[in-house]
PDB file of C-alpha atoms in Angstrom:
ATOM      1  CA  MET V   6     -16.514  72.214  12.624  1.00 55.00           C
ATOM      2  CA  LYS V   7     -14.878  68.744  13.247  1.00 58.00           C
ATOM      3  CA  PHE V   8     -11.668  70.474  14.542  1.00 57.00           C
ATOM      4  CA  THR V   9     -13.537  72.568  17.110  1.00 70.00           C
ATOM      5  CA  VAL V  10     -15.513  69.601  18.486  1.00 61.00           C
ATOM      6  CA  PHE V  11     -12.325  67.486  18.728  1.00 60.00           C
ATOM      7  CA  SER V  12     -10.389  70.359  20.355  1.00 61.00           C
ATOM      8  CA  SER V  13     -13.249  70.944  22.868  1.00 59.00           C
ATOM      9  CA  ILE V  14     -13.244  67.203  23.772  1.00 62.00           C
ATOM     10  CA  LEU V  15      -9.467  67.309  24.088  1.00 56.00           C
ATOM     11  CA  ILE V  16      -9.536  70.301  26.466  1.00 61.00           C
ATOM     12  CA  ILE V  17     -12.226  68.732  28.630  1.00 61.00           C
ATOM     13  CA  ALA V  18     -10.137  65.496  28.822  1.00 55.00           C
ATOM     14  CA  LEU V  19      -7.019  67.371  29.786  1.00 51.00           C
ATOM     15  CA  ALA V  20      -8.835  69.373  32.445  1.00 51.00           C
ATOM     16  CA  LEU V  21     -10.254  66.146  33.987  1.00 46.00           C
ATOM     17  CA  LEU V  22      -6.777  64.545  33.820  1.00 45.00           C
ATOM     18  CA  ILE V  23      -5.197  67.546  35.642  1.00 49.00           C
ATOM     19  CA  GLN V  24      -7.962  67.472  38.236  1.00 44.00           C
ATOM     20  CA  VAL V  25      -7.386  63.752  38.980  1.00 41.00           C
ATOM     21  CA  THR V  26      -3.574  64.260  39.037  1.00 42.00           C
ATOM     22  CA  VAL V  27      -3.834  67.147  41.586  1.00 42.00           C
ATOM     23  CA  ALA V  28      -6.128  64.986  43.723  1.00 38.00           C
ATOM     24  CA  ASP V  29      -3.624  62.236  43.786  1.00 41.00           C
ATOM     25  CA  ILE V  30      -0.933  64.627  45.148  1.00 45.00           C
ATOM     26  CA  SER V  31      -2.609  65.229  48.457  1.00 49.00           C
ATOM     27  CA  GLU V  32      -0.464  62.416  49.901  1.00 85.00           C
ATOM     28  CA  LEU V  33       3.188  61.806  49.793  1.00 87.00           C
ATOM     29  CA  GLN V  34       4.481  60.295  46.582  1.00 88.00           C
ATOM     30  CA  PHE V  35       6.938  57.644  47.722  1.00 90.00           C
ATOM     31  CA  ILE V  36       6.397  57.607  51.509  1.00 92.00           C
ATOM     32  CA  LYS V  37       3.504  56.219  53.633  1.00 93.00           C
ATOM     33  CA  ILE V  38       3.042  57.672  57.036  1.00 94.00           C
ATOM     34  CA  LYS V  39       2.154  55.045  59.678  1.00 94.00           C
ATOM     35  CA  SER V  40       2.440  57.078  62.838  1.00 92.00           C
ATOM     36  CA  PRO V  41       1.218  59.557  64.099  1.00 95.00           C
ATOM     37  CA  THR V  42      -2.338  59.267  62.896  1.00 93.00           C
ATOM     38  CA  ASN V  43      -4.964  61.966  62.255  1.00 94.00           C
ATOM     39  CA  GLY V  44      -6.886  62.753  65.416  1.00 93.00           C
ATOM     40  CA  GLN V  45      -4.349  61.048  67.722  1.00 95.00           C
ATOM     41  CA  LYS V  46      -4.323  62.446  71.280  1.00 95.00           C
ATOM     42  CA  ILE V  47      -0.906  63.083  72.812  1.00 94.00           C
ATOM     43  CA  LYS V  48       0.284  64.670  76.031  1.00 94.00           C
ATOM     44  CA  ALA V  49       2.751  67.448  76.415  1.00 91.00           C
ATOM     45  CA  GLY V  50       6.073  65.986  77.494  1.00 91.00           C
ATOM     46  CA  GLU V  51       5.485  62.471  76.211  1.00 94.00           C
ATOM     47  CA  LYS V  52       7.403  60.692  73.351  1.00 95.00           C
ATOM     48  CA  VAL V  53       5.551  60.247  70.072  1.00 95.00           C
ATOM     49  CA  LEU V  54       6.471  57.515  67.624  1.00 96.00           C
ATOM     50  CA  ILE V  55       7.170  58.913  64.149  1.00 95.00           C
ATOM     51  CA  LYS V  56       7.034  55.999  61.649  1.00 95.00           C
ATOM     52  CA  TYR V  57       7.042  56.029  57.888  1.00 95.00           C
ATOM     53  CA  VAL V  58       7.625  53.487  55.151  1.00 94.00           C
ATOM     54  CA  MET V  59       9.506  53.944  51.976  1.00 92.00           C
ATOM     55  CA  GLN V  60       8.209  52.533  48.704  1.00 90.00           C
ATOM     56  CA  PRO V  61      10.637  50.365  46.804  1.00 90.00           C
ATOM     57  CA  LEU V  62      12.605  52.036  44.043  1.00 89.00           C
ATOM     58  CA  VAL V  63      11.146  49.612  41.532  1.00 87.00           C
ATOM     59  CA  PHE V  64       7.303  49.398  42.222  1.00 79.00           C
ATOM     60  CA  LYS V  65       5.110  47.223  40.098  1.00 80.00           C
ATOM     61  CA  HIS V  66       7.902  46.632  37.640  1.00 83.00           C
ATOM     62  CA  THR V  67       8.430  50.409  37.099  1.00 82.00           C
ATOM     63  CA  SER V  68      10.794  52.989  38.472  1.00 85.00           C
ATOM     64  CA  ASN V  69       8.795  56.294  38.696  1.00 84.00           C
ATOM     65  CA  GLY V  70      11.323  58.124  40.770  1.00 88.00           C
ATOM     66  CA  TYR V  71      12.455  58.463  44.375  1.00 91.00           C
ATOM     67  CA  ALA V  72      12.213  60.606  47.491  1.00 91.00           C
ATOM     68  CA  LYS V  73      15.176  62.991  47.780  1.00 93.00           C
ATOM     69  CA  SER V  74      14.494  64.338  51.191  1.00 94.00           C
ATOM     70  CA  LEU V  75      11.882  64.315  54.025  1.00 95.00           C
ATOM     71  CA  ASN V  76      11.438  67.127  56.544  1.00 95.00           C
ATOM     72  CA  ILE V  77       9.025  66.897  59.461  1.00 95.00           C
ATOM     73  CA  THR V  78       7.877  69.885  61.404  1.00 94.00           C
ATOM     74  CA  PHE V  79       5.386  70.462  64.211  1.00 92.00           C
ATOM     75  CA  HIS V  80       2.837  73.255  63.985  1.00 90.00           C
ATOM     76  CA  GLU V  81       0.219  74.949  66.075  1.00 88.00           C
ATOM     77  CA  THR V  82      -3.063  75.073  64.204  1.00 84.00           C
ATOM     78  CA  ASN V  83      -5.233  77.276  66.563  1.00 73.00           C
ATOM     79  CA  GLY V  84      -5.911  80.351  64.494  1.00 68.00           C
ATOM     80  CA  ASN V  85      -2.554  80.897  62.623  1.00 68.00           C
ATOM     81  CA  THR V  86      -0.272  77.922  61.737  1.00 69.00           C
ATOM     82  CA  GLU V  87       2.884  78.712  63.644  1.00 76.00           C
ATOM     83  CA  GLN V  88       5.769  76.367  63.609  1.00 77.00           C
ATOM     84  CA  VAL V  89       6.477  75.161  67.085  1.00 82.00           C
ATOM     85  CA  ASP V  90       9.443  72.740  66.474  1.00 88.00           C
ATOM     86  CA  THR V  91      11.424  70.875  63.828  1.00 89.00           C
ATOM     87  CA  VAL V  92      11.003  67.096  64.356  1.00 92.00           C
ATOM     88  CA  CYS V  93      13.470  66.069  61.703  1.00 90.00           C
ATOM     89  CA  SER V  94      15.162  68.379  59.177  1.00 89.00           C
ATOM     90  CA  LYS V  95      16.850  65.630  57.129  1.00 88.00           C
ATOM     91  CA  CYS V  96      15.108  62.326  57.786  1.00 91.00           C
ATOM     92  CA  SER V  97      16.523  59.194  56.268  1.00 91.00           C
ATOM     93  CA  VAL V  98      14.811  58.330  52.890  1.00 91.00           C
ATOM     94  CA  LYS V  99      17.019  55.609  51.602  1.00 92.00           C
ATOM     95  CA  ALA V 100      14.864  53.176  49.773  1.00 90.00           C
ATOM     96  CA  LYS V 101      15.544  49.530  48.756  1.00 91.00           C
ATOM     97  CA  THR V 102      15.387  48.389  45.173  1.00 89.00           C
ATOM     98  CA  ASN V 103      12.465  45.896  45.516  1.00 88.00           C
ATOM     99  CA  LYS V 104      11.380  45.879  49.274  1.00 91.00           C
ATOM    100  CA  TYR V 105       9.644  48.392  51.528  1.00 92.00           C
ATOM    101  CA  LYS V 106      11.864  50.023  54.174  1.00 94.00           C
ATOM    102  CA  ALA V 107      10.416  51.257  57.421  1.00 95.00           C
ATOM    103  CA  TYR V 108      11.951  54.044  59.504  1.00 95.00           C
ATOM    104  CA  SER V 109      10.928  55.132  63.000  1.00 95.00           C
ATOM    105  CA  ARG V 110      12.092  57.526  65.602  1.00 94.00           C
ATOM    106  CA  HIS V 111      10.817  59.019  68.820  1.00 96.00           C
ATOM    107  CA  TRP V 112      10.231  62.763  69.302  1.00 95.00           C
ATOM    108  CA  THR V 113       9.305  64.335  72.622  1.00 94.00           C
ATOM    109  CA  VAL V 114       6.448  66.850  72.590  1.00 92.00           C
ATOM    110  CA  PRO V 115       7.578  70.055  74.291  1.00 91.00           C
ATOM    111  CA  GLU V 116       6.371  70.143  77.891  1.00 91.00           C
ATOM    112  CA  SER V 117       5.485  73.831  77.632  1.00 88.00           C
ATOM    113  CA  LEU V 118       2.704  73.322  75.037  1.00 88.00           C
ATOM    114  CA  LYS V 119      -0.883  74.413  75.822  1.00 89.00           C
ATOM    115  CA  ALA V 120      -3.640  72.013  75.076  1.00 89.00           C
ATOM    116  CA  GLY V 121      -5.039  72.405  71.575  1.00 90.00           C
ATOM    117  CA  ASN V 122      -4.824  71.411  67.951  1.00 91.00           C
ATOM    118  CA  TYR V 123      -1.463  70.827  66.410  1.00 93.00           C
ATOM    119  CA  SER V 124      -0.151  69.149  63.264  1.00 93.00           C
ATOM    120  CA  PHE V 125       2.863  67.371  61.903  1.00 94.00           C
ATOM    121  CA  GLU V 126       3.820  68.417  58.478  1.00 93.00           C
ATOM    122  CA  PHE V 127       5.725  65.875  56.303  1.00 94.00           C
ATOM    123  CA  THR V 128       7.323  67.571  53.360  1.00 94.00           C
ATOM    124  CA  GLU V 129       8.809  65.234  50.732  1.00 94.00           C
ATOM    125  CA  ASP V 130      11.083  66.354  47.883  1.00 93.00           C
ATOM    126  CA  THR V 131      10.865  63.926  45.080  1.00 92.00           C
ATOM    127  CA  GLN V 132      12.802  63.280  41.881  1.00 90.00           C
ATOM    128  CA  LEU V 133      10.535  61.951  39.147  1.00 88.00           C
ATOM    129  CA  ARG V 134      11.476  60.801  35.664  1.00 84.00           C
ATOM    130  CA  ARG V 135      11.257  64.254  34.142  1.00 85.00           C
ATOM    131  CA  GLY V 136      11.244  66.712  37.053  1.00 88.00           C
ATOM    132  CA  ARG V 137      11.041  67.415  40.736  1.00 91.00           C
ATOM    133  CA  MET V 138       8.010  67.861  42.936  1.00 91.00           C
ATOM    134  CA  THR V 139       7.611  68.918  46.600  1.00 92.00           C
ATOM    135  CA  ILE V 140       4.574  67.477  48.394  1.00 92.00           C
ATOM    136  CA  THR V 141       3.340  68.116  51.905  1.00 92.00           C
ATOM    137  CA  GLU V 142       0.971  65.915  53.943  1.00 94.00           C
ATOM    138  CA  THR V 143      -0.418  67.198  57.210  1.00 92.00           C
ATOM    139  CA  VAL V 144      -1.301  64.886  60.186  1.00 94.00           C
ATOM    140  CA  LYS V 145      -3.516  66.668  62.721  1.00 93.00           C
ATOM    141  CA  VAL V 146      -3.172  65.706  66.473  1.00 95.00           C
ATOM    142  CA  ASN V 147      -4.697  66.932  69.703  1.00 94.00           C
ATOM    143  CA  VAL V 148      -2.401  67.820  72.583  1.00 92.00           C
ATOM    144  CA  GLU V 149      -3.791  67.373  76.070  1.00 90.00           C
ATOM    145  CA  ASN V 150      -2.365  68.336  79.390  1.00 82.00           C
TER     146      ASN V 150
END
């Protein structure tokens, strides 16, 4: 009887831990996106600032891993998510040991785009202490003509 109560509590605790862990993975692990921002309005043909900040390799006195690669793509989100362009296939992800490192670049929105909803997808490949993980964060923007 005691074993079944203990095992039930353990299963519930593990389920809650997994749920919290999955909720934390909705954002990139070692990269913070500064620009573009969700809901930003951009015009076809204009340059957009792509800016992100790398977390230090040693953060809060612990090394949890590092970003191995970052890919940024631009997608149409009206109906089906069709990739329009590759913004950066192998963005720089070199981090410093104990300081944040910012990277920025400009990307020109294709002039032929119709007005509508689009998104930038940031895909980070990470190396953790005991494994690898790929995380995608989406930033939704509106293209105006």
